[in-house]
mmCIF file of C-alpha atoms in Angstrom:
data_model
loop_
_atom_site.group_PDB
_atom_site.id
_atom_site.type_symbol
_atom_site.label_atom_id
_atom_site.label_comp_id
_atom_site.label_asym_id
_atom_site.label_seq_id
_atom_site.Cartn_x
_atom_site.Cartn_y
_atom_site.Cartn_z
ATOM 1 C CA UNK A 1 -0.103 0.006 -0.049
ATOM 2 C CA UNK A 2 1.292 3.335 -0.946
ATOM 3 C CA UNK A 3 1.742 5.893 1.990
ATOM 4 C CA UNK A 4 -0.886 8.346 2.992
ATOM 5 C CA UNK A 5 0.527 11.477 4.731
ATOM 6 C CA UNK A 6 -1.767 14.127 6.048
ATOM 7 C CA UNK A 7 -1.032 17.678 4.885
ATOM 8 C CA UNK A 8 -3.034 19.147 7.679
ATOM 9 C CA UNK A 9 -0.820 17.707 10.449
ATOM 10 C CA UNK A 10 2.147 19.958 11.138
ATOM 11 C CA UNK A 11 4.363 16.809 12.111
ATOM 12 C CA UNK A 12 3.544 15.230 8.639
ATOM 13 C CA UNK A 13 3.905 18.459 6.348
ATOM 14 C CA UNK A 14 7.618 18.283 5.879
ATOM 15 C CA UNK A 15 7.735 14.496 5.363
ATOM 16 C CA UNK A 16 4.977 14.847 3.112
ATOM 17 C CA UNK A 17 6.580 17.627 0.936
ATOM 18 C CA UNK A 18 9.802 15.569 0.909
ATOM 19 C CA UNK A 19 8.200 12.351 -0.121
ATOM 20 C CA UNK A 20 6.098 13.937 -2.902
ATOM 21 C CA UNK A 21 9.157 15.810 -4.077
ATOM 22 C CA UNK A 22 11.156 12.659 -4.285
ATOM 23 C CA UNK A 23 8.521 10.628 -5.975
ATOM 24 C CA UNK A 24 7.974 13.317 -8.675
ATOM 25 C CA UNK A 25 11.762 13.480 -9.127
ATOM 26 C CA UNK A 26 11.923 9.646 -9.686
ATOM 27 C CA UNK A 27 9.088 10.021 -12.457
ATOM 28 C CA UNK A 28 6.479 8.545 -10.134
ATOM 29 C CA UNK A 29 2.722 9.694 -9.563
ATOM 30 C CA UNK A 30 1.304 11.456 -6.530
ATOM 31 C CA UNK A 31 -2.190 12.511 -5.469
ATOM 32 C CA UNK A 32 -2.412 15.887 -4.156
ATOM 33 C CA UNK A 33 -5.079 18.092 -2.698
ATOM 34 C CA UNK A 34 -6.003 21.169 -4.865
ATOM 35 C CA UNK A 35 -8.701 24.014 -4.372
ATOM 36 C CA UNK A 36 -10.999 22.277 -6.890
ATOM 37 C CA UNK A 37 -10.781 18.371 -6.810
ATOM 38 C CA UNK A 38 -7.994 16.048 -5.900
ATOM 39 C CA UNK A 39 -5.403 15.637 -8.575
ATOM 40 C CA UNK A 40 -3.072 12.923 -9.776
ATOM 41 C CA UNK A 41 0.327 14.719 -10.616
ATOM 42 C CA UNK A 42 3.527 13.893 -12.455
ATOM 43 C CA UNK A 43 6.584 15.983 -13.639
ATOM 44 C CA UNK A 44 5.348 17.999 -16.754
ATOM 45 C CA UNK A 45 8.889 17.484 -18.225
ATOM 46 C CA UNK A 46 9.159 13.981 -17.798
ATOM 47 C CA UNK A 47 7.287 12.167 -20.776
ATOM 48 C CA UNK A 48 7.300 8.945 -19.240
ATOM 49 C CA UNK A 49 5.734 10.089 -16.058
ATOM 50 C CA UNK A 50 3.037 11.881 -18.104
ATOM 51 C CA UNK A 51 2.202 8.563 -20.166
ATOM 52 C CA UNK A 52 2.054 6.755 -16.540
ATOM 53 C CA UNK A 53 -0.371 9.489 -15.468
ATOM 54 C CA UNK A 54 -2.477 8.993 -18.630
ATOM 55 C CA UNK A 55 -2.424 5.142 -18.181
ATOM 56 C CA UNK A 56 -3.348 5.242 -14.494
ATOM 57 C CA UNK A 57 -6.704 7.302 -15.408
ATOM 58 C CA UNK A 58 -7.317 5.094 -18.420
ATOM 59 C CA UNK A 59 -6.781 7.940 -20.835
ATOM 60 C CA UNK A 60 -5.021 8.208 -24.116
ATOM 61 C CA UNK A 61 -2.680 10.888 -25.661
ATOM 62 C CA UNK A 62 -5.558 12.665 -27.317
ATOM 63 C CA UNK A 63 -6.565 13.969 -23.740
ATOM 64 C CA UNK A 64 -3.375 15.796 -22.431
ATOM 65 C CA UNK A 65 -3.382 16.874 -18.825
ATOM 66 C CA UNK A 66 -3.381 20.365 -17.718
ATOM 67 C CA UNK A 67 -0.224 21.888 -15.979
ATOM 68 C CA UNK A 68 -0.325 23.490 -12.615
ATOM 69 C CA UNK A 69 2.186 26.389 -11.864
ATOM 70 C CA UNK A 70 3.202 28.327 -8.599
ATOM 71 C CA UNK A 71 2.419 31.703 -10.401
ATOM 72 C CA UNK A 72 2.089 33.786 -13.507
ATOM 73 C CA UNK A 73 5.858 34.142 -14.056
ATOM 74 C CA UNK A 74 6.035 30.424 -14.279
ATOM 75 C CA UNK A 75 3.081 30.407 -16.913
ATOM 76 C CA UNK A 76 5.056 33.129 -18.921
ATOM 77 C CA UNK A 77 7.911 30.758 -19.212
ATOM 78 C CA UNK A 78 5.695 27.868 -20.539
ATOM 79 C CA UNK A 79 3.707 29.833 -22.924
ATOM 80 C CA UNK A 80 4.591 31.578 -26.371
ATOM 81 C CA UNK A 81 2.840 34.847 -25.564
ATOM 82 C CA UNK A 82 0.517 36.240 -22.886
ATOM 83 C CA UNK A 83 -1.996 38.505 -24.565
ATOM 84 C CA UNK A 84 -3.066 41.522 -22.583
ATOM 85 C CA UNK A 85 -6.691 40.002 -21.818
ATOM 86 C CA UNK A 86 -5.236 37.015 -20.433
ATOM 87 C CA UNK A 87 -3.130 39.175 -18.073
ATOM 88 C CA UNK A 88 -6.428 40.707 -16.896
ATOM 89 C CA UNK A 89 -7.734 37.124 -16.368
ATOM 90 C CA UNK A 90 -4.919 36.027 -14.442
ATOM 91 C CA UNK A 91 -5.153 39.143 -12.195
ATOM 92 C CA UNK A 92 -8.708 38.432 -11.471
ATOM 93 C CA UNK A 93 -9.018 34.764 -11.115
ATOM 94 C CA UNK A 94 -5.433 33.264 -9.892
ATOM 95 C CA UNK A 95 -4.947 31.591 -7.829
ATOM 96 C CA UNK A 96 -8.287 29.924 -8.463
ATOM 97 C CA UNK A 97 -10.463 27.852 -10.643
ATOM 98 C CA UNK A 98 -9.631 29.030 -14.081
ATOM 99 C CA UNK A 99 -7.418 26.977 -16.623
ATOM 100 C CA UNK A 100 -6.289 28.892 -19.562
ATOM 101 C CA UNK A 101 -5.175 27.259 -22.842
ATOM 102 C CA UNK A 102 -2.396 29.135 -24.910
ATOM 103 C CA UNK A 103 0.214 28.346 -27.513
ATOM 104 C CA UNK A 104 2.987 26.536 -25.849
ATOM 105 C CA UNK A 105 6.643 27.871 -25.933
ATOM 106 C CA UNK A 106 8.165 25.907 -28.728
ATOM 107 C CA UNK A 107 11.577 25.566 -27.280
ATOM 108 C CA UNK A 108 10.334 23.361 -24.306
ATOM 109 C CA UNK A 109 11.278 20.010 -24.457
ATOM 110 C CA UNK A 110 8.281 17.928 -23.041
ATOM 111 C CA UNK A 111 5.541 15.614 -24.177
ATOM 112 C CA UNK A 112 2.173 16.098 -22.640
ATOM 113 C CA UNK A 113 0.417 14.189 -25.473
ATOM 114 C CA UNK A 114 -1.620 15.554 -28.328
ATOM 115 C CA UNK A 115 -1.608 19.226 -27.481
ATOM 116 C CA UNK A 116 -1.326 20.609 -31.074
ATOM 117 C CA UNK A 117 1.264 23.067 -29.854
ATOM 118 C CA UNK A 118 -0.842 24.300 -26.840
ATOM 119 C CA UNK A 119 -0.726 24.117 -23.044
ATOM 120 C CA UNK A 120 -3.515 24.422 -20.394
ATOM 121 C CA UNK A 121 -2.192 26.142 -17.284
ATOM 122 C CA UNK A 122 -3.614 26.995 -13.973
ATOM 123 C CA UNK A 123 -2.459 28.373 -10.526
ATOM 124 C CA UNK A 124 -4.264 26.386 -7.810
ATOM 125 C CA UNK A 125 -5.793 28.331 -4.674
ATOM 126 C CA UNK A 126 -4.282 25.909 -2.119
ATOM 127 C CA UNK A 127 -1.480 26.682 0.155
ATOM 128 C CA UNK A 128 0.123 23.114 0.162
ATOM 129 C CA UNK A 129 -0.270 22.655 -3.609
ATOM 130 C CA UNK A 130 1.582 26.088 -4.177
ATOM 131 C CA UNK A 131 4.211 25.124 -1.784
ATOM 132 C CA UNK A 132 4.766 21.817 -3.300
ATOM 133 C CA UNK A 133 4.982 23.437 -6.991
ATOM 134 C CA UNK A 134 7.533 25.905 -5.631
ATOM 135 C CA UNK A 135 9.723 22.865 -4.975
ATOM 136 C CA UNK A 136 9.087 20.675 -7.904
ATOM 137 C CA UNK A 137 8.284 23.110 -10.693
ATOM 138 C CA UNK A 138 5.395 22.597 -13.023
ATOM 139 C CA UNK A 139 3.251 19.543 -12.551
ATOM 140 C CA UNK A 140 1.033 17.748 -15.149
ATOM 141 C CA UNK A 141 -2.122 17.316 -13.106
ATOM 142 C CA UNK A 142 -5.465 15.830 -13.800
ATOM 143 C CA UNK A 143 -8.235 14.823 -11.599
ATOM 144 C CA UNK A 144 -7.666 11.960 -9.366
ATOM 145 C CA UNK A 145 -10.063 9.418 -10.626
ATOM 146 C CA UNK A 146 -10.417 6.777 -13.390
ATOM 147 C CA UNK A 147 -11.977 8.096 -16.676
ATOM 148 C CA UNK A 148 -15.699 8.201 -16.652
ATOM 149 C CA UNK A 149 -15.862 8.268 -12.768
ATOM 150 C CA UNK A 150 -16.475 11.250 -10.455
ATOM 151 C CA UNK A 151 -13.547 13.329 -9.566
ATOM 152 C CA UNK A 152 -12.160 12.593 -5.986
ATOM 153 C CA UNK A 153 -13.333 15.093 -3.361
ATOM 154 C CA UNK A 154 -11.416 13.425 -0.570
ATOM 155 C CA UNK A 155 -8.330 10.989 -0.473
ATOM 156 C CA UNK A 156 -10.270 7.672 0.090
ATOM 157 C CA UNK A 157 -12.059 7.982 -3.141
ATOM 158 C CA UNK A 158 -8.781 8.554 -4.842
ATOM 159 C CA UNK A 159 -7.090 5.569 -3.259
ATOM 160 C CA UNK A 160 -10.001 3.444 -4.202
ATOM 161 C CA UNK A 161 -9.689 4.099 -7.725
ATOM 162 C CA UNK A 162 -5.969 4.586 -8.387
ATOM 163 C CA UNK A 163 -4.483 2.213 -5.741
ATOM 164 C CA UNK A 164 -0.844 1.253 -6.396
ATOM 165 C CA UNK A 165 -0.420 3.427 -9.436
ATOM 166 C CA UNK A 166 0.321 6.094 -7.064
ATOM 167 C CA UNK A 167 3.586 6.353 -5.144
ATOM 168 C CA UNK A 168 2.453 8.881 -2.478
ATOM 169 C CA UNK A 169 -1.005 10.041 -1.372
ATOM 170 C CA UNK A 170 -1.296 13.413 0.152
ATOM 171 C CA UNK A 171 -4.334 13.996 2.235
ATOM 172 C CA UNK A 172 -5.722 17.570 2.648
ATOM 173 C CA UNK A 173 -9.029 16.608 3.791
ATOM 174 C CA UNK A 174 -12.394 17.341 1.890
ATOM 175 C CA UNK A 175 -11.776 19.881 -0.942
ATOM 176 C CA UNK A 176 -12.946 23.340 -0.539
ATOM 177 C CA UNK A 177 -15.199 23.566 -3.558
ATOM 178 C CA UNK A 178 -15.426 20.262 -5.435
ATOM 179 C CA UNK A 179 -16.069 22.133 -8.502
ATOM 180 C CA UNK A 180 -13.540 21.520 -11.258
ATOM 181 C CA UNK A 181 -11.858 24.413 -12.997
ATOM 182 C CA UNK A 182 -13.235 26.305 -15.698
ATOM 183 C CA UNK A 183 -11.198 25.737 -18.982
ATOM 184 C CA UNK A 184 -10.997 28.454 -21.582
ATOM 185 C CA UNK A 185 -9.248 28.433 -25.091
ATOM 186 C CA UNK A 186 -7.501 31.663 -25.096
ATOM 187 C CA UNK A 187 -5.145 30.640 -28.214
ATOM 188 C CA UNK A 188 -7.417 32.854 -30.646
ATOM 189 C CA UNK A 189 -5.976 36.201 -28.825
ATOM 190 C CA UNK A 190 -2.555 35.392 -30.200
ATOM 191 C CA UNK A 191 -1.852 36.302 -33.763
ATOM 192 C CA UNK A 192 -2.848 38.765 -36.195
ATOM 193 C CA UNK A 193 -6.429 37.556 -36.783
ATOM 194 C CA UNK A 194 -8.041 37.396 -33.288
ATOM 195 C CA UNK A 195 -10.718 35.051 -32.484
ATOM 196 C CA UNK A 196 -13.066 34.936 -29.294
ATOM 197 C CA UNK A 197 -12.176 33.255 -26.199
ATOM 198 C CA UNK A 198 -14.093 30.030 -26.076
ATOM 199 C CA UNK A 199 -15.136 27.984 -23.046
ATOM 200 C CA UNK A 200 -14.226 24.489 -23.184
ATOM 201 C CA UNK A 201 -15.525 23.408 -19.867
ATOM 202 C CA UNK A 202 -17.879 24.927 -17.427
ATOM 203 C CA UNK A 203 -16.654 25.002 -13.980
ATOM 204 C CA UNK A 204 -15.776 27.282 -11.020
ATOM 205 C CA UNK A 205 -15.710 30.452 -12.942
ATOM 206 C CA UNK A 206 -19.031 31.594 -14.548
ATOM 207 C CA UNK A 207 -19.563 32.882 -18.255
ATOM 208 C CA UNK A 208 -20.697 35.944 -16.371
ATOM 209 C CA UNK A 209 -17.329 36.618 -14.447
ATOM 210 C CA UNK A 210 -15.551 35.887 -17.606
ATOM 211 C CA UNK A 211 -17.605 38.389 -19.476
ATOM 212 C CA UNK A 212 -16.871 41.090 -16.854
ATOM 213 C CA UNK A 213 -13.297 40.875 -17.709
ATOM 214 C CA UNK A 214 -13.325 40.003 -21.473
ATOM 215 C CA UNK A 215 -16.387 41.701 -22.768
ATOM 216 C CA UNK A 216 -16.851 41.063 -26.560
ATOM 217 C CA UNK A 217 -13.537 39.038 -26.580
ATOM 218 C CA UNK A 218 -15.644 36.050 -25.008
ATOM 219 C CA UNK A 219 -17.819 33.912 -27.312
ATOM 220 C CA UNK A 220 -21.506 34.546 -27.044
ATOM 221 C CA UNK A 221 -23.227 33.063 -23.993
ATOM 222 C CA UNK A 222 -24.881 29.692 -24.495
ATOM 223 C CA UNK A 223 -28.538 29.818 -25.495
ATOM 224 C CA UNK A 224 -30.803 28.088 -23.078
ATOM 225 C CA UNK A 225 -33.173 25.356 -24.609
ATOM 226 C CA UNK A 226 -36.303 27.617 -24.030
ATOM 227 C CA UNK A 227 -34.569 30.487 -25.930
ATOM 228 C CA UNK A 228 -33.622 28.536 -28.964
ATOM 229 C CA UNK A 229 -35.986 28.266 -32.249
ATOM 230 C CA UNK A 230 -37.633 24.822 -32.714
ATOM 231 C CA UNK A 231 -36.027 23.062 -35.575
#
């Protein structure tokens, strides 16, 4: 059985950080708390570790994991360009439940899967996660569950699904929100022919909140069924 360390226990906090950092350094997987749901994490720059993450979840390369970062400066090192509207989104919603897809920095030596030259980045609003990211650098992180199963909101659910595919389980208690991050595609803001930002997954940040920052740069709000024309 893989060790389970309680991040809320002062006596276990440093050992938890050390064991998690060492496991990441060996190319192994850990489960960690975030502000949204529990995540299974791997070194974003270790292609074998990322492949192991996808296999543990039962996902293929067509579903690349997002990358968690410790702050905006790390994001800027991973992406080719940060458009001014994205800077405003980061200022408003980070740390927090907004994942932003942008063109990846082409010089980076990594393999997250079939990303088509993009990377999805987020800064979590969780003190332990941020401290770990400061020590490990960017982590490829996907929800700690088997594909098709509900995301884990507490450590026992993650253990039940992922078992020995994980080297270290980090227990932060019941997650604060239990709502996955909103994912937006902001790649259209890069280049000479700008396109609207699109919402790839609804989550912790609402369309209305995004609209307050982006205005007409955000795609039109979805039409509710009773507002649509009959076919």
